[in-house]
Short mmCIF file of C-alpha atoms in Angstrom, two decimals:
data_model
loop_
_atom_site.label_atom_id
_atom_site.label_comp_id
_atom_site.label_asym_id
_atom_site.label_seq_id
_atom_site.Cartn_x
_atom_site.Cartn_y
_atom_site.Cartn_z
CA UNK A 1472 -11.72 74.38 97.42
CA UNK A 1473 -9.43 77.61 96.37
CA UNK A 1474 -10.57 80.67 98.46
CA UNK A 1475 -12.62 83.65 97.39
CA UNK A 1476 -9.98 86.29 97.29
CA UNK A 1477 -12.82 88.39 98.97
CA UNK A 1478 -13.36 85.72 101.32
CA UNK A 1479 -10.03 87.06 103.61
CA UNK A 1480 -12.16 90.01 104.46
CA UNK A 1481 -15.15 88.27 105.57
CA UNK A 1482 -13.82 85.60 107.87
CA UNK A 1483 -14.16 86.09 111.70
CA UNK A 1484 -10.76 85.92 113.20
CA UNK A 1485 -10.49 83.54 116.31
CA UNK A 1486 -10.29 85.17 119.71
CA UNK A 1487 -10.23 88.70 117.87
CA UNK A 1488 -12.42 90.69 120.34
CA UNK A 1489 -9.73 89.13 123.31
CA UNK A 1490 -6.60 90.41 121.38
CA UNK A 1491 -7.74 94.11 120.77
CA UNK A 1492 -8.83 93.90 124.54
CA UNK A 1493 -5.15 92.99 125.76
CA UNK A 1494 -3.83 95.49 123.23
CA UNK A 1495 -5.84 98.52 124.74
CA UNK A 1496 -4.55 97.24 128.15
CA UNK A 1497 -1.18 97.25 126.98
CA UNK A 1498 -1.14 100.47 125.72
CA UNK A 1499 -2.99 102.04 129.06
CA UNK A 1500 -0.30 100.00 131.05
CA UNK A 1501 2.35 101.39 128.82
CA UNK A 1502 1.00 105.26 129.31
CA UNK A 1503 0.69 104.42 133.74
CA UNK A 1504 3.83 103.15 133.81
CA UNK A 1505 5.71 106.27 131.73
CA UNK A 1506 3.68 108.77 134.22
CA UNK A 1507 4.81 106.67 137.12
CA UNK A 1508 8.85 107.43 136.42
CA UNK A 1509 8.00 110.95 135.48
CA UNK A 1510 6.59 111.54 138.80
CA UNK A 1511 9.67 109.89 140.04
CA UNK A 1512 12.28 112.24 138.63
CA UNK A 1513 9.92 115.05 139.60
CA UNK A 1514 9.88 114.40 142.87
CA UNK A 1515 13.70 113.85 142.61
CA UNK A 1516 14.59 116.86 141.20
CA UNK A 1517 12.85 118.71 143.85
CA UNK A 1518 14.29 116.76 146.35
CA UNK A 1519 17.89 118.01 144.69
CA UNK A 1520 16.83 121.61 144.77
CA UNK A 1521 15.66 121.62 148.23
CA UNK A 1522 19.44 120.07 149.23
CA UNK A 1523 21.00 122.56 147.30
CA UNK A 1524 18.81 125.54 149.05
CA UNK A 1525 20.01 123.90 152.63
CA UNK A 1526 23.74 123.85 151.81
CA UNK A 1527 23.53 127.77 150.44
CA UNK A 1528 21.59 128.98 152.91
CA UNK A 1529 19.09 130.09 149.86
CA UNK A 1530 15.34 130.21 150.32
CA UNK A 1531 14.67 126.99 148.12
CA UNK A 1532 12.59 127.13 145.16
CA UNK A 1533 8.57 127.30 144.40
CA UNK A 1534 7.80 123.72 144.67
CA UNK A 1535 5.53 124.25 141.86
CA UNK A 1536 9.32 124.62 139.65
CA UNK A 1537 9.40 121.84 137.10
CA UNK A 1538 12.13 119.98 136.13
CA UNK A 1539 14.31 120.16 133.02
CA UNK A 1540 12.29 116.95 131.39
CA UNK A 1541 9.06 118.07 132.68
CA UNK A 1542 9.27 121.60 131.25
CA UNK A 1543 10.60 120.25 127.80
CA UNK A 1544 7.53 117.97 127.05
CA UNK A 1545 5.50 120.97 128.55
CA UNK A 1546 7.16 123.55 125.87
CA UNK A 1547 6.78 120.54 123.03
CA UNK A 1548 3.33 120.68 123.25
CA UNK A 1549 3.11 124.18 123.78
CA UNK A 1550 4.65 124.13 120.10
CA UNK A 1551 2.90 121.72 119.15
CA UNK A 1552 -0.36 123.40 119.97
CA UNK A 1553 0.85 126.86 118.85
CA UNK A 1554 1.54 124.86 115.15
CA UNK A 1555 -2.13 124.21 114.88
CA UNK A 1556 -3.91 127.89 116.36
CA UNK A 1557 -0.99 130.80 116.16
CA UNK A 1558 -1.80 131.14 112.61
CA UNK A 1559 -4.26 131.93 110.32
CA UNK A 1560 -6.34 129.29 108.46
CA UNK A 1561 -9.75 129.54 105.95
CA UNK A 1562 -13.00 129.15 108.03
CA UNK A 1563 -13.80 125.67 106.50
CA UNK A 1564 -10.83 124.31 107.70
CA UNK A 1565 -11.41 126.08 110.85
CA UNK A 1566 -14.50 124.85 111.54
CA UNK A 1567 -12.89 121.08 110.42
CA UNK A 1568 -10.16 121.47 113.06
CA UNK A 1569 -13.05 122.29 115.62
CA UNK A 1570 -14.71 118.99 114.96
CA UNK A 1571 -17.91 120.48 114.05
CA UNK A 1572 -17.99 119.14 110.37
CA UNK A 1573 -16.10 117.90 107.55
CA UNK A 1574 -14.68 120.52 105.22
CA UNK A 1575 -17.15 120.04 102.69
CA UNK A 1576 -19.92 120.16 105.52
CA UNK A 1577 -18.51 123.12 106.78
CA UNK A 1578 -18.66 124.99 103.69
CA UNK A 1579 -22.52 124.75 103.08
CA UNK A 1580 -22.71 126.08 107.12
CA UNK A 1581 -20.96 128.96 106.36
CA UNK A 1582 -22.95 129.78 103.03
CA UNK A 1583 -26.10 129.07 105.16
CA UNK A 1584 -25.05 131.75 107.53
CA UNK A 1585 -24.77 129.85 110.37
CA UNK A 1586 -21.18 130.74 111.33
CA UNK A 1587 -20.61 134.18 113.27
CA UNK A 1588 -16.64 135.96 113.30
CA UNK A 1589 -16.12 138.72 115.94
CA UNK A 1590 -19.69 138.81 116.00
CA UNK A 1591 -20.53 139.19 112.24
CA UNK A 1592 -22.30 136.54 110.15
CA UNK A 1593 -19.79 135.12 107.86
CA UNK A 1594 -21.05 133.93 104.77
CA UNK A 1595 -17.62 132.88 102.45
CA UNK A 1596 -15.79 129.82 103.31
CA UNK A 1597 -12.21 130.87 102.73
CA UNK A 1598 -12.03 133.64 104.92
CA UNK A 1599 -9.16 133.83 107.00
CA UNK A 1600 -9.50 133.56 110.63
CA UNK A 1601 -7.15 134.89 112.76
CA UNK A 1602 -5.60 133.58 116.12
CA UNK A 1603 -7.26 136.01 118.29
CA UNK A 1604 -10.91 135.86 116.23
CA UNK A 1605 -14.12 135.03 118.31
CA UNK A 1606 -15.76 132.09 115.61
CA UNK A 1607 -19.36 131.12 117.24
CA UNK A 1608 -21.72 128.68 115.54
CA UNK A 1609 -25.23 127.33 117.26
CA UNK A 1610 -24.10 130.34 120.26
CA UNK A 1611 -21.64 128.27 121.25
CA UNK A 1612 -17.45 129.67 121.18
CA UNK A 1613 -15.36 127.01 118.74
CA UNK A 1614 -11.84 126.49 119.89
CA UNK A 1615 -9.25 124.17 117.54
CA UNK A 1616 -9.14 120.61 118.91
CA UNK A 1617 -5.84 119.40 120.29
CA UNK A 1618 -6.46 116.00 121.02
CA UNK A 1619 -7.30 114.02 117.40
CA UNK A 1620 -9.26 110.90 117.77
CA UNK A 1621 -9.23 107.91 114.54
CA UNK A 1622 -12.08 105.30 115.61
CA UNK A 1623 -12.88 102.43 113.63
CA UNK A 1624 -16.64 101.44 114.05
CA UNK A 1625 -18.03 97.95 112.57
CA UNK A 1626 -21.58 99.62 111.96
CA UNK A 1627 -24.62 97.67 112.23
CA UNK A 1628 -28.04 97.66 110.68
CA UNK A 1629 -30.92 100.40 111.39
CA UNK A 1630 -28.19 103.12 112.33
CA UNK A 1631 -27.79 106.24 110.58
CA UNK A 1632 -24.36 107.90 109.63
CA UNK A 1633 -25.28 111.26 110.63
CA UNK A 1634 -24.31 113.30 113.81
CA UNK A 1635 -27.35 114.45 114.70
CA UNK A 1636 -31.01 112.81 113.30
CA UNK A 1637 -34.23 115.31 113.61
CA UNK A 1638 -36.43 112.14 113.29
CA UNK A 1639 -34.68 110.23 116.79
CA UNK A 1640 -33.35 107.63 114.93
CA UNK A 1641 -30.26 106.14 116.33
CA UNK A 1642 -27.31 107.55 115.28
CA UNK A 1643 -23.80 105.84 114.83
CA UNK A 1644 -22.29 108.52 117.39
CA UNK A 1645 -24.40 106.76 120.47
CA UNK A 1646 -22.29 103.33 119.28
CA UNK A 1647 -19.10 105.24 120.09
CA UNK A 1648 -19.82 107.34 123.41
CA UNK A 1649 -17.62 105.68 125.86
CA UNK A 1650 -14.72 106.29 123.23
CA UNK A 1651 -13.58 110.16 123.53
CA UNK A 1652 -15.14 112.82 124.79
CA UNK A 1653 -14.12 115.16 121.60
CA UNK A 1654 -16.79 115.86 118.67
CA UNK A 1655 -15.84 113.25 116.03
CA UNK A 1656 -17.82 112.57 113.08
CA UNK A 1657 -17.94 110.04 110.52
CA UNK A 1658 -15.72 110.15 107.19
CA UNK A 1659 -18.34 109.04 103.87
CA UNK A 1660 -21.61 107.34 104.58
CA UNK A 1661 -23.19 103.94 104.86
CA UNK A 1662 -26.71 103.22 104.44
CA UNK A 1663 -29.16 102.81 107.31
CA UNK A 1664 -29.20 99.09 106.02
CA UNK A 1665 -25.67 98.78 105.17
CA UNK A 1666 -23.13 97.81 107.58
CA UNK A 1667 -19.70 97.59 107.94
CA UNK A 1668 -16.28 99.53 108.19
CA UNK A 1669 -16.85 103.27 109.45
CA UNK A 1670 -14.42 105.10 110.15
CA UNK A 1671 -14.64 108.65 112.72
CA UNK A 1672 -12.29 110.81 113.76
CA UNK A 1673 -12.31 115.07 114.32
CA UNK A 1674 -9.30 115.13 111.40
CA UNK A 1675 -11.05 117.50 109.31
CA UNK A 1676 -7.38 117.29 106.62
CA UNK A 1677 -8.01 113.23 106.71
CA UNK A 1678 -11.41 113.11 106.10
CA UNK A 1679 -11.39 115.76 103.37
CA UNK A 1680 -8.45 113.61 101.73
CA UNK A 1681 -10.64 110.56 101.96
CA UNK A 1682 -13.75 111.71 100.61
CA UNK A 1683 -12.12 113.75 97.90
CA UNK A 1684 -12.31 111.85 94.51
CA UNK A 1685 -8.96 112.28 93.10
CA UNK A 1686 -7.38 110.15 95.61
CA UNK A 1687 -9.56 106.96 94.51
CA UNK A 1688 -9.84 105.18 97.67
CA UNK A 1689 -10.90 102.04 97.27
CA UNK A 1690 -13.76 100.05 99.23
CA UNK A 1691 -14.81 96.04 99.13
CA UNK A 1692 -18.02 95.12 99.79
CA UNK A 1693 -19.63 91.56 100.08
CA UNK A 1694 -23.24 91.98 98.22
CA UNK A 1695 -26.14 89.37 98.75
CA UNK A 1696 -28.53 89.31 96.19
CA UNK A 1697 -32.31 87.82 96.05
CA UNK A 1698 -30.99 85.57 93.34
CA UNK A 1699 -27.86 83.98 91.14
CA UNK A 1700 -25.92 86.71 89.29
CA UNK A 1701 -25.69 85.37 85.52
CA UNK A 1702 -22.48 85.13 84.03
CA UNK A 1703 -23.58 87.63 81.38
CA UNK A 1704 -24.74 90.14 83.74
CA UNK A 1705 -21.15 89.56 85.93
CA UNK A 1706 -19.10 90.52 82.16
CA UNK A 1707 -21.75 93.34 82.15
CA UNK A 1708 -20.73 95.11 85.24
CA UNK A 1709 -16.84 94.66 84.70
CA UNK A 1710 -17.05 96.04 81.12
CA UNK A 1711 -18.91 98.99 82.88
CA UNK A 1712 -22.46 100.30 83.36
CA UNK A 1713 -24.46 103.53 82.32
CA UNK A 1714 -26.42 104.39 85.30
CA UNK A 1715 -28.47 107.39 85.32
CA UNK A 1716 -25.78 109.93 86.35
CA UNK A 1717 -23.18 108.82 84.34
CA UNK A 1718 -20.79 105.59 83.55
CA UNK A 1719 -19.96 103.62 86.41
CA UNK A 1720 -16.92 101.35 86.27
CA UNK A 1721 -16.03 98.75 89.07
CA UNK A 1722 -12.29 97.81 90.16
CA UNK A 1723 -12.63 93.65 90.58
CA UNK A 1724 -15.42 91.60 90.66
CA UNK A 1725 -15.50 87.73 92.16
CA UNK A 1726 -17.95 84.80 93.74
CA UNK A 1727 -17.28 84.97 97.59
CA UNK A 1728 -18.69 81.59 97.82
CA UNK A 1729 -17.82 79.33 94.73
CA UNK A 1730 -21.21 77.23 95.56
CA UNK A 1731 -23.49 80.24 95.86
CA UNK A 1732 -24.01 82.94 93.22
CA UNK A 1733 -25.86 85.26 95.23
CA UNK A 1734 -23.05 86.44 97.23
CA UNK A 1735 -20.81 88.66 95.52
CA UNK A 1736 -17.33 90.56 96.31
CA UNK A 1737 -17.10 94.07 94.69
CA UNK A 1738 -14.14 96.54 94.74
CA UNK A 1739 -14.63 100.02 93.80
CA UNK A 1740 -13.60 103.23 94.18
CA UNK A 1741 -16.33 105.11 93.17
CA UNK A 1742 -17.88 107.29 96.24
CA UNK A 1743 -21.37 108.19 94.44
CA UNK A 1744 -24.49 107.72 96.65
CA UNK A 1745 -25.41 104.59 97.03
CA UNK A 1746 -23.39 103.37 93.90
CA UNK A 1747 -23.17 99.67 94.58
CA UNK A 1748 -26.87 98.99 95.49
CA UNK A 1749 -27.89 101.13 91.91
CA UNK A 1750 -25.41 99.14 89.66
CA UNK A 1751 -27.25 95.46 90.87
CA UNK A 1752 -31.11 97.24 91.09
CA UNK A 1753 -30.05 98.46 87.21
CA UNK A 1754 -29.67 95.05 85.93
CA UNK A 1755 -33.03 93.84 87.90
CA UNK A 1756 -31.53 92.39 91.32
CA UNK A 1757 -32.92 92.97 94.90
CA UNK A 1758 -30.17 94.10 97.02
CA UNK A 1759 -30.57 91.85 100.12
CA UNK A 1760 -27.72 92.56 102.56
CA UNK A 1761 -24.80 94.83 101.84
CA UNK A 1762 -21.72 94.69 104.02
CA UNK A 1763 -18.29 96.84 103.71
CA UNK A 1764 -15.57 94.63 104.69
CA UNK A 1765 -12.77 96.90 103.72
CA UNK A 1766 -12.39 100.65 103.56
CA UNK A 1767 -9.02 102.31 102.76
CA UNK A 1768 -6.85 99.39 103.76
CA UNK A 1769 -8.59 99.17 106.73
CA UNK A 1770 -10.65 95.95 107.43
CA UNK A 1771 -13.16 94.49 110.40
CA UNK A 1772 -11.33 91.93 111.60
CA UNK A 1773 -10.75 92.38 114.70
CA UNK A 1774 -13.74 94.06 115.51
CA UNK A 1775 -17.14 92.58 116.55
CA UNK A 1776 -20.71 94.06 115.56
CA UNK A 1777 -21.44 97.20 117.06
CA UNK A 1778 -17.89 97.19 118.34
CA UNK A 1779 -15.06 99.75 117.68
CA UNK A 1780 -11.37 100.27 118.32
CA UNK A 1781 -9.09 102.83 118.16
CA UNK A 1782 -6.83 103.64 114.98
CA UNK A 1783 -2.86 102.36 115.52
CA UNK A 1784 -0.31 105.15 114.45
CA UNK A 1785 0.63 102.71 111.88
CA UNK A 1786 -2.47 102.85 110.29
CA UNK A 1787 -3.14 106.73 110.76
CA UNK A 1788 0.16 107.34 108.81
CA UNK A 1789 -0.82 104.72 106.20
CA UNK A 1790 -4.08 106.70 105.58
CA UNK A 1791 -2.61 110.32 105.65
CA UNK A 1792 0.56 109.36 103.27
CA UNK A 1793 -2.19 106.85 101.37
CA UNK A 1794 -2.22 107.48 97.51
CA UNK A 1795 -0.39 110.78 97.43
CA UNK A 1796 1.26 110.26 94.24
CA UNK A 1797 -2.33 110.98 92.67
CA UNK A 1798 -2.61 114.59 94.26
CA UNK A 1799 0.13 115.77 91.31
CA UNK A 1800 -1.41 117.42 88.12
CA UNK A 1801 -1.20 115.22 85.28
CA UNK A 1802 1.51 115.27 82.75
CA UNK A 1803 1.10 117.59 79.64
CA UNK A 1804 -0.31 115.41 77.20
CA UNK A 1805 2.00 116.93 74.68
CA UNK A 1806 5.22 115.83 76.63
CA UNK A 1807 4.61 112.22 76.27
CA UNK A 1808 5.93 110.25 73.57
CA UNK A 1809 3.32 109.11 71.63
CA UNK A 1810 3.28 105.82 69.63
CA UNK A 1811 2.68 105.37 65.91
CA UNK A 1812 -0.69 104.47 65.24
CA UNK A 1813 0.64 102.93 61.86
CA UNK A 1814 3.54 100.65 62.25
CA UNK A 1815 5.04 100.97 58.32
CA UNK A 1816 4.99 104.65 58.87
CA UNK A 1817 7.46 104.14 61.45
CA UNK A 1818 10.34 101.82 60.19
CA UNK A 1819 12.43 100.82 63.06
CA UNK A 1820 15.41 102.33 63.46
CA UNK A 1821 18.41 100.28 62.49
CA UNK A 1822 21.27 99.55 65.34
CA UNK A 1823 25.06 100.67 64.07
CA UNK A 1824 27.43 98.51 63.89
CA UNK A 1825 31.20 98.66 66.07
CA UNK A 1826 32.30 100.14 62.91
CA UNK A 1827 29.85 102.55 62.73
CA UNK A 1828 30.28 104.01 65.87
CA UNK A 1829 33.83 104.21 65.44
CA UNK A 1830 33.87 106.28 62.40
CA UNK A 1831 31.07 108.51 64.22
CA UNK A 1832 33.76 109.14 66.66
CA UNK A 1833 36.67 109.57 64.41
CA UNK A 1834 38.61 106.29 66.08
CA UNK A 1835 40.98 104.16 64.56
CA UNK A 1836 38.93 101.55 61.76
CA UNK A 1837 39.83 97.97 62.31
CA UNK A 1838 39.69 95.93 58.65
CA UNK A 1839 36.47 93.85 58.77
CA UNK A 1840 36.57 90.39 58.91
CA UNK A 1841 35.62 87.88 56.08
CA UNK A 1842 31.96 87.50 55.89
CA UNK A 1843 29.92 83.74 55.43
CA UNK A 1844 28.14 84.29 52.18
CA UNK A 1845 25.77 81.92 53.46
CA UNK A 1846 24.93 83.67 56.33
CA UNK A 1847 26.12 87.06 55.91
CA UNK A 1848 28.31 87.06 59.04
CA UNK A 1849 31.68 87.37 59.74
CA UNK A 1850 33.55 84.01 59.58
CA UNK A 1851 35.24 83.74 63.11
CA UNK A 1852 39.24 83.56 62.31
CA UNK A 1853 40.60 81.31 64.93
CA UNK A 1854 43.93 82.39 66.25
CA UNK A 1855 47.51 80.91 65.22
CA UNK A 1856 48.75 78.16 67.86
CA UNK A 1857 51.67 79.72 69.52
CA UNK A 1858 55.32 78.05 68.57
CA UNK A 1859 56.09 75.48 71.50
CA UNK A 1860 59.73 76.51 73.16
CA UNK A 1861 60.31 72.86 74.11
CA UNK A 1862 59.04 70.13 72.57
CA UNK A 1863 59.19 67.63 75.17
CA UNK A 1864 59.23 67.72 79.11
CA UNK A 1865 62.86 66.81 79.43
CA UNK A 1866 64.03 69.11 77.42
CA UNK A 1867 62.66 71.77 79.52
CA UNK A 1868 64.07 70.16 82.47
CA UNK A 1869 67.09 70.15 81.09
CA UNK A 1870 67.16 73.75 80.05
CA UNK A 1871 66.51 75.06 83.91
CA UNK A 1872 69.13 72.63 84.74
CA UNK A 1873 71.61 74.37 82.76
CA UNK A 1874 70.39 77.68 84.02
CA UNK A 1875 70.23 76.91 87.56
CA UNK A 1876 74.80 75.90 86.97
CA UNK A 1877 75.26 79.08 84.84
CA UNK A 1878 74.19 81.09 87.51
CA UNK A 1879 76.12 79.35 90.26
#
């Protein structure tokens, strides 16, 4: 039986939950053992400039002193932090570097008035903070976040994709607590009864970059419906559907199970709300489970239910670089050659011939060869046999005979 080319995406890997367990422990092992040898040539280099001090007769140095290595990755991420806060930036983005909201989020906080700057209620969302600005929202002090976080959550039912919920519903945040201890929040939104890939993170330039439209990331999910989706219905929804705010197209369409027509794969790029549970309620289906299996590349393989895992730098550079040759303005429609609608009112243009060309460039014309009346193409001359000096083998050998005694 040929697989589902959805199917990939829904099939538990074996042992998956043990292999992103050793891999966390691999990378904590990795980051002990690197501080382990730095605290080695720290306390070596001390030990060196306490020897030195003994020889000179010098009052050695503060102990405190760090070494040469020590105060280079100190002054790296000095830089490094003084790249993100020593300049200014617009309050939306501010407020996204803070981890208090997605840029989008941000900007209906600030037009709500919620957002105070040196002690003045800011209402516009691209004004420019400064470095040494006082930015307080909820009366508490924001300060940039240093330390950015990329989770990936496999979400479960009856959890809401919110950070806070006035109603005490469980939020996806309480999945994710023993994670980081920075203010993440989630990038898109799942329904309470969907489940699947989620990804988190305090990025605010990643998640506006995935949730803007232009950059048409696409999602998979696996659909089951109350019934068998009809083969006229399945044409319906690739050719496209009207829905009520607008056309709707998807990107593929398949059977997950070749047996069962209830269960259907869907790609689509679309982010609308709650766009894949309207287009199969428009044609008269019950939506009964919905399940992303694949968001941005990114799939649930290795994770269980309920379960996250940390982002690889791999995959974080994947999803920043991800589709940027759609962030360019399109081409002036004017600039690109356009092709006849009418094919007789463009004759094709007819190739010149060698002799052609070489008039065009004022060379030397070569006579033209005989043509086939037949065919209209040259007749091919073939070329004279060239005169034989010898006509047999001993004469020849004769000849270099005679050569060889004339020169002796």
């Amino acid at each position: 039986m040929s697989q589902s080319p959805f199917q990939k995406f829904t099939v538990k890997k074996k042992n998956s939950v043990v292999k992103e367990e050793i891999r966390q422990q691999k990378k904590k092992t990795r980051a002990e053992k690197n501080a382990y040898f730095d605290n080695l040539k720290e306390e070596k280099y001390q030990k060196m400039l306490a020897k030195r001090a003994l020889k000179s007769g010098q009052v050695p140095k503060s102990a405190t002193a760090a070494s040469p290595v020590a105060a280079a990755k100190k002054g790296a991420a000095k830089i490094a932090d003084q790249k993100t806060t020593d300049h200014a930036m617009p309050l939306n983005k501010f407020l996204a570097h803070c981890g208090v909201a997605s840029r989008r989020e941000a900007v209906e906080i600030i037009t709500g008035g919620q957002v105070k700057v040196n002690k003045q209620v800011i209402t516009e969302p691209g004004y420019k903070v400064q470095p040494t600005d006082e930015v307080i929202f909820n009366g508490k002090k924001l300060f940039v976040t240093k330390n950015l976080v990329y989770i990936l959550l496999n979400k479960p039912k009856d959890y809401i994709t919110t950070t806070d919920d006035p109603q005490g519903r469980k939020t996806v945040l309480q999945l994710i607590q023993k994670a980081t201890d920075e203010r993440v929040y989630p990038i898109g939104r799942l329904d309470r009864n969907t489940s699947g890939v989620l990804l988190l993170t305090n990025d605010g330039d990643l998640t506006q970059k995935l949730s803007h439209p232009s950059y048409e990331i696409k999602k998979i999910y696996e659909v089951k419906l109350d019934k068998n989706l009809t083969k006229a219905h399945f044409d319906e929804i690739l050719d496209g559907l009207t829905l009520e705010d607008g056309k709707v197209y998807v990107d593929s369409l398949a059977f997950a199970d070749s047996k069962d027509k209830s269960i259907i794969g869907i790609e689509i790029h679309s982010g609308r709300n709650r766009i894949v549970r309207r287009i199969f309620e428009s044609l008269g289906y019950d939506v009964k489970g919905l399940d992303r299996v694949m968001y941005a590349g990114l799939t649930k393989k290795n994770v269980e239910r309920s379960k996250w895992r940390y982002l690889s730098e791999k995959e974080i550079r994947l999803l920043k670089y991800m589709n940027e040759s759609k962030k360019g303005k399109k081409a002036d429609p004017e600039m690109i050659p356009q092709k006849p609608k009418d094919k007789a009112a463009a004759p094709k243009e007819k190739r010149m011939t060698s002799r052609e060309i070489a008039e065009a460039i004022g060379e030397a014309i070569v006579p033209e060869a005989p043509k086939n009346p037949a065919t209209d193409r040259p007749v091919r001359v073939k070329a004279a046999p060239k005169a034989r000096k010898f006509k047999t083998h001993s004469e020849k050998k004769k000849y270099n005979a005679d050569k060889k005694n004339d020169k002796k």
